[in-house]
Tab-separated table of C-alpha atoms in Angstrom:
chain	number	residue	atom	x	y	z
A	1	MET	CA	241.776	207.189	109.027
A	2	TYR	CA	238.488	208.125	110.943
A	3	GLN	CA	234.678	206.921	110.744
A	4	VAL	CA	231.711	209.003	111.945
A	5	LYS	CA	228.247	207.517	112.251
A	6	ILE	CA	225.059	208.453	113.877
A	7	GLN	CA	223.514	206.085	116.507
A	8	LEU	CA	219.631	206.181	117.249
A	9	GLU	CA	218.298	204.363	120.163
A	10	ASN	CA	215.224	204.125	117.954
A	11	ASP	CA	214.842	205.057	114.227
A	12	ALA	CA	210.849	204.183	114.197
A	13	LEU	CA	209.403	206.907	116.661
A	14	ILE	CA	205.636	207.041	117.320
A	15	ILE	CA	203.611	210.373	117.681
A	16	ARG	CA	200.808	209.479	119.662
A	17	GLY	CA	197.535	211.467	118.628
A	18	SER	CA	196.272	213.554	115.834
A	19	PRO	CA	198.457	216.604	115.109
A	20	GLU	CA	196.210	218.724	116.775
A	21	GLU	CA	196.509	217.201	120.070
A	22	SER	CA	199.578	215.610	120.445
A	23	VAL	CA	202.940	216.770	122.324
A	24	GLY	CA	205.292	215.047	119.917
A	25	CYS	CA	208.237	212.278	120.806
A	26	VAL	CA	211.911	212.580	121.304
A	27	LEU	CA	214.732	211.969	119.112
A	28	ARG	CA	217.719	210.413	121.017
A	29	GLY	CA	221.156	209.342	119.931
A	30	TYR	CA	224.963	209.969	119.522
A	31	VAL	CA	227.345	210.653	117.206
A	32	GLU	CA	230.188	208.278	117.381
A	33	LEU	CA	233.580	209.157	115.984
A	34	LYS	CA	236.278	206.411	115.436
A	35	ALA	CA	239.736	207.157	114.920
A	36	THR	CA	242.836	204.730	114.399
A	37	GLU	CA	245.346	208.001	114.678
A	38	THR	CA	245.042	211.611	116.356
A	39	ILE	CA	243.440	213.831	113.998
A	40	LYS	CA	242.792	217.656	114.446
A	41	VAL	CA	238.905	218.430	114.168
A	42	LYS	CA	237.487	221.878	113.821
A	43	SER	CA	234.178	221.229	115.236
A	44	ILE	CA	231.409	218.545	114.944
A	45	GLN	CA	227.929	219.447	113.606
A	46	MET	CA	224.853	217.590	113.849
A	47	ASN	CA	221.396	218.753	112.091
A	48	LEU	CA	218.249	217.149	111.444
A	49	LEU	CA	217.932	218.295	107.495
A	50	GLY	CA	215.441	220.397	106.046
A	51	LYS	CA	214.335	224.316	106.301
A	52	MET	CA	213.046	223.708	109.961
A	53	LYS	CA	216.119	223.598	112.581
A	54	ILE	CA	215.646	221.159	115.525
A	55	GLN	CA	218.458	220.818	117.905
A	56	TRP	CA	219.981	217.214	119.017
A	57	ASN	CA	217.764	215.643	121.627
A	58	GLU	CA	214.725	218.032	121.611
A	59	PRO	CA	211.399	217.077	121.138
A	60	LEU	CA	209.871	216.531	117.827
A	61	PRO	CA	206.690	218.313	117.687
A	62	GLY	CA	203.680	216.447	117.384
A	63	HIS	CA	202.196	218.176	113.823
A	64	LEU	CA	204.881	216.497	112.132
A	65	ALA	CA	203.551	214.388	109.240
A	66	GLU	CA	204.202	210.611	108.911
A	67	SER	CA	206.907	209.108	106.873
A	68	PHE	CA	206.182	206.869	104.074
A	69	ASP	CA	207.922	205.327	100.989
A	70	SER	CA	205.826	204.083	97.750
A	71	HIS	CA	207.149	203.202	94.521
A	72	SER	CA	203.532	204.645	93.131
A	73	PHE	CA	203.083	207.832	95.467
A	74	GLY	CA	206.442	208.995	96.206
A	75	SER	CA	207.974	209.200	99.442
A	76	LEU	CA	207.981	211.709	102.969
A	77	SER	CA	211.281	211.096	104.863
A	78	TYR	CA	213.271	212.334	107.520
A	79	LYS	CA	217.042	212.585	107.906
A	80	LEU	CA	219.800	213.297	110.283
A	81	LYS	CA	223.113	214.773	109.127
A	82	VAL	CA	226.283	215.037	110.897
A	83	THR	CA	229.612	216.898	109.694
A	84	VAL	CA	232.866	216.554	110.998
A	85	GLU	CA	234.861	220.061	109.936
A	86	ARG	CA	238.652	219.673	109.579
A	87	PRO	CA	241.179	222.569	109.619
A	88	ALA	CA	241.465	224.010	106.143
A	89	PHE	CA	243.226	221.376	103.404
A	90	SER	CA	241.556	218.657	104.925
A	91	PRO	CA	238.318	217.030	103.641
A	92	ASN	CA	235.011	217.268	105.893
A	93	THR	CA	233.166	213.930	106.710
A	94	HIS	CA	229.379	213.648	106.523
A	95	HIS	CA	227.024	210.982	107.760
A	96	ARG	CA	223.250	210.776	107.262
A	97	ARG	CA	220.905	208.669	109.197
A	98	LEU	CA	217.315	207.931	107.876
A	99	PHE	CA	214.480	207.686	110.665
A	100	TRP	CA	211.069	207.125	110.504
A	101	VAL	CA	208.074	208.799	112.288
A	102	HIS	CA	204.741	207.072	112.302
A	103	ARG	CA	201.397	208.395	113.930
A	104	GLN	CA	199.360	205.919	116.427
A	105	LEU	CA	195.765	207.387	116.755
A	106	PRO	CA	193.421	206.287	119.412
A	107	ARG	CA	191.553	203.317	118.302
A	108	PRO	CA	188.117	203.978	117.579
A	109	GLU	CA	185.500	202.626	120.034
A	110	ASP	CA	183.105	201.997	116.730
A	111	ASP	CA	184.997	199.228	115.249
A	112	ASP	CA	181.918	197.206	114.863
A	113	ALA	CA	181.180	194.915	112.044
A	114	MET	CA	180.015	196.489	108.768
A	115	GLU	CA	177.351	195.638	106.482
A	116	ILE	CA	175.932	196.874	103.099
A	117	SER	CA	173.100	196.014	101.426
A	118	ASN	CA	170.943	197.331	98.460
A	119	GLU	CA	168.420	195.919	95.672
A	120	TRP	CA	169.462	197.538	92.069
A	121	ASP	CA	166.399	198.121	89.844
A	122	ASP	CA	164.772	194.655	90.720
A	123	LYS	CA	167.682	192.763	88.895
A	124	LEU	CA	169.990	192.183	91.967
A	125	SER	CA	169.973	192.098	95.527
A	126	TYR	CA	173.500	192.056	97.108
A	127	ARG	CA	174.541	192.083	100.963
A	128	MET	CA	178.389	192.420	102.108
A	129	SER	CA	179.914	192.203	105.442
A	130	VAL	CA	183.080	192.359	107.073
A	131	PRO	CA	183.940	191.904	110.859
A	132	GLY	CA	185.134	195.230	111.440
A	133	ARG	CA	186.489	198.444	110.028
A	134	ILE	CA	190.204	198.656	111.201
A	135	TYR	CA	192.934	196.341	110.114
A	136	LYS	CA	196.427	196.473	110.408
A	137	ARG	CA	199.477	195.389	108.069
A	138	GLY	CA	199.436	191.742	107.536
A	139	GLN	CA	195.994	191.067	108.719
A	140	GLU	CA	193.493	189.502	106.776
A	141	ILE	CA	190.284	191.041	105.932
A	142	PRO	CA	187.496	188.469	106.173
A	143	ILE	CA	184.613	189.321	103.526
A	144	TYR	CA	181.251	187.576	103.386
A	145	TYR	CA	178.960	188.392	100.459
A	146	GLU	CA	175.557	187.418	99.225
A	147	LEU	CA	174.267	187.921	95.811
A	148	LEU	CA	170.654	186.862	94.648
A	149	PRO	CA	170.186	187.940	90.918
A	150	ALA	CA	166.583	188.364	89.336
A	151	THR	CA	165.418	184.945	87.468
A	152	ASP	CA	166.229	186.903	84.038
A	153	THR	CA	169.511	188.055	85.363
A	154	HIS	CA	173.049	185.821	85.127
A	155	LEU	CA	175.994	186.639	87.536
A	156	ARG	CA	179.506	186.565	85.806
A	157	HIS	CA	181.597	187.466	88.386
A	158	ILE	CA	182.081	189.558	91.660
A	159	SER	CA	185.496	191.380	92.195
A	160	CYS	CA	186.514	192.944	95.330
A	161	PHE	CA	189.480	195.603	95.526
A	162	LEU	CA	191.327	196.846	98.377
A	163	LYS	CA	192.176	200.416	97.096
A	164	GLU	CA	194.196	203.026	98.574
A	165	TYR	CA	193.221	206.675	97.857
A	166	LEU	CA	195.915	209.449	97.914
A	167	THR	CA	195.376	213.490	98.267
A	168	SER	CA	197.921	216.057	98.381
A	169	PRO	CA	197.824	219.548	97.507
A	170	SER	CA	198.882	218.840	93.947
A	171	HIS	CA	197.501	215.268	93.221
A	172	GLN	CA	194.998	213.037	93.816
A	173	ASP	CA	195.133	209.331	92.964
A	174	SER	CA	194.501	205.461	93.943
A	175	ARG	CA	195.820	202.252	93.285
A	176	ILE	CA	194.634	198.701	93.629
A	177	VAL	CA	196.750	196.911	96.600
A	178	GLN	CA	194.716	193.581	96.496
A	179	PHE	CA	191.657	191.878	94.860
A	180	PHE	CA	190.092	188.628	94.252
A	181	ARG	CA	187.149	187.617	91.778
A	182	ASP	CA	184.413	185.144	92.467
A	183	HIS	CA	181.730	183.524	90.126
A	184	GLU	CA	179.681	181.871	93.137
A	185	HIS	CA	176.246	183.673	94.355
A	186	GLN	CA	177.632	183.740	97.816
A	187	GLY	CA	180.814	182.778	99.830
A	188	HIS	CA	183.702	183.869	102.185
A	189	ARG	CA	186.553	185.141	101.170
A	190	THR	CA	189.721	186.760	102.184
A	191	LEU	CA	192.218	189.781	101.250
A	192	LYS	CA	195.258	190.115	103.237
A	193	VAL	CA	196.830	193.376	104.212
A	194	PRO	CA	199.954	193.629	102.468
A	195	SER	CA	202.803	193.532	105.589
A	196	SER	CA	205.526	195.934	103.584
A	197	PRO	CA	205.341	199.578	104.339
A	198	SER	CA	205.963	200.317	100.562
A	199	ALA	CA	202.910	197.978	99.659
A	200	ILE	CA	200.095	199.714	101.369
A	201	GLN	CA	200.342	202.669	103.579
A	202	THR	CA	198.135	203.525	107.141
A	203	ASP	CA	195.452	206.006	107.014
A	204	CYS	CA	196.537	209.569	107.536
A	205	ASP	CA	194.900	213.196	107.420
A	206	HIS	CA	197.418	215.744	107.291
A	207	ALA	CA	197.873	219.150	105.522
A	208	LEU	CA	200.588	217.439	103.379
A	209	ILE	CA	198.986	214.294	102.539
A	210	LYS	CA	195.634	212.191	103.219
A	211	ILE	CA	195.599	208.342	102.808
A	212	GLN	CA	192.564	206.304	102.961
A	213	HIS	CA	191.363	203.113	101.977
A	214	GLN	CA	188.139	201.401	100.507
A	215	LEU	CA	186.943	197.748	99.775
A	216	LYS	CA	185.255	198.160	96.352
A	217	PHE	CA	183.004	195.700	94.801
A	218	ASN	CA	182.092	195.194	91.215
A	219	MET	CA	179.020	192.864	90.124
A	220	SER	CA	179.204	192.114	86.588
A	221	LEU	CA	175.724	190.955	85.312
A	222	ILE	CA	174.229	189.865	82.139
A	223	ARG	CA	170.643	190.033	81.258
A	224	HIS	CA	169.180	189.704	78.197
A	225	GLY	CA	172.497	190.044	76.266
A	226	GLN	CA	173.309	192.963	77.650
A	227	LEU	CA	175.915	193.636	80.437
A	228	LEU	CA	175.508	195.351	83.152
A	229	GLU	CA	177.640	196.335	86.135
A	230	VAL	CA	176.547	197.204	89.839
A	231	ARG	CA	179.260	198.938	92.254
A	232	ALA	CA	179.248	199.301	96.004
A	233	SER	CA	181.992	200.281	98.257
A	234	MET	CA	182.922	200.251	101.995
A	235	PRO	CA	185.350	202.374	104.027
A	236	ILE	CA	188.030	200.520	105.935
A	237	LYS	CA	190.953	202.269	107.989
A	238	ILE	CA	194.856	200.633	107.696
A	239	MET	CA	196.067	201.664	111.414
A	240	THR	CA	199.358	201.605	113.195
A	241	GLU	CA	198.884	198.956	115.967
A	242	PRO	CA	200.797	199.069	119.459
A	243	ASP	CA	201.992	195.927	118.852
A	244	GLU	CA	203.900	197.060	115.102
A	245	LEU	CA	206.301	199.570	116.627
A	246	PRO	CA	207.972	199.518	120.264
A	247	THR	CA	207.004	202.591	122.410
A	248	TYR	CA	209.532	205.333	122.993
A	249	GLU	CA	209.608	204.630	126.661
A	250	ASN	CA	210.683	201.476	125.879
A	251	ALA	CA	213.503	202.498	123.013
A	252	TRP	CA	216.463	202.686	125.510
A	253	GLN	CA	216.152	199.066	125.599
A	254	THR	CA	216.464	198.531	121.832
A	255	SER	CA	220.134	198.637	120.611
A	256	PRO	CA	221.295	201.690	118.511
A	257	TYR	CA	223.195	199.008	116.302
A	258	SER	CA	219.660	197.389	115.316
A	259	SER	CA	218.940	197.459	111.574
A	260	PRO	CA	216.598	199.867	110.181
A	261	ILE	CA	212.794	199.135	108.993
A	262	THR	CA	211.622	195.727	107.919
A	263	PRO	CA	212.653	194.902	104.846
A	264	LEU	CA	210.411	194.839	101.812
A	265	ASP	CA	208.371	191.633	101.503
A	266	GLY	CA	205.850	192.588	98.737
A	267	VAL	CA	205.171	195.324	96.382
A	268	ALA	CA	201.700	196.232	95.606
A	269	LEU	CA	200.006	196.552	92.156
A	270	ASP	CA	201.058	200.148	90.653
A	271	TYR	CA	198.402	201.402	88.286
A	272	PHE	CA	199.639	204.832	88.234
A	273	SER	CA	202.580	207.060	89.283
A	274	ILE	CA	202.783	210.484	90.645
A	275	PRO	CA	205.914	212.153	91.255
A	276	LEU	CA	205.778	213.454	94.708
A	277	PRO	CA	209.060	214.823	95.819
A	278	ALA	CA	210.956	213.745	98.929
A	279	TYR	CA	210.290	215.477	102.127
A	280	GLU	CA	212.281	216.466	104.689
A	281	LEU	CA	212.158	218.511	107.807
């Protein structure tokens, strides 16, 4: 009896910078073959699965698309495959190992507070603000709003949605990730960005996939018995922060036996589904 495994120093890699300027990163590890008795082996092969062949322990190019795994959107994943080729009439052994590629872009210098304000047809004045435009998974987004309807206009409610937009060469869709509804004219509320990678993706802009996020505000009004709705939007970014993942320079300190990605701790509200195939390098 024997067993073969792929051991990685780090199964979550970070590509720093945009696809045009990034120098990429390095995938390191080793193949472990354990045998309880003497066996004959014809060869051992280890490949990065897909159409593009990259030899083991060579740098990954910086233009790779980021990994993601969403119940609604589909997935984009990378896998390693090792094959122990046996002599004739002896079965070969295969082992696959999934790893993740994340992109960490430089944090923009203009992460200032954002505010939108407007007056709609002399029926409603509104103002919404957030303390910044960049957030990470698990972080709360503080939202302040103030609504001033005209004397003959009644506010039914205000709703705020954190929406995720996906654009690929063949699809364009969106989903609601989080939301709240309130009936007050003024208030402070928070929306928490989910911690799970499947519940929300980070922003990315790649030839294969583009993911963006917005805060959408819907204000429902009644005027002379007629229902009215006013809408406003505010773009934000969900980004990978340096403290979310270990840098590759420190990857050697991590154990190759460590568990893979963080277990899912929440599922986003799925309002659509598109059949995006898995992408394997």
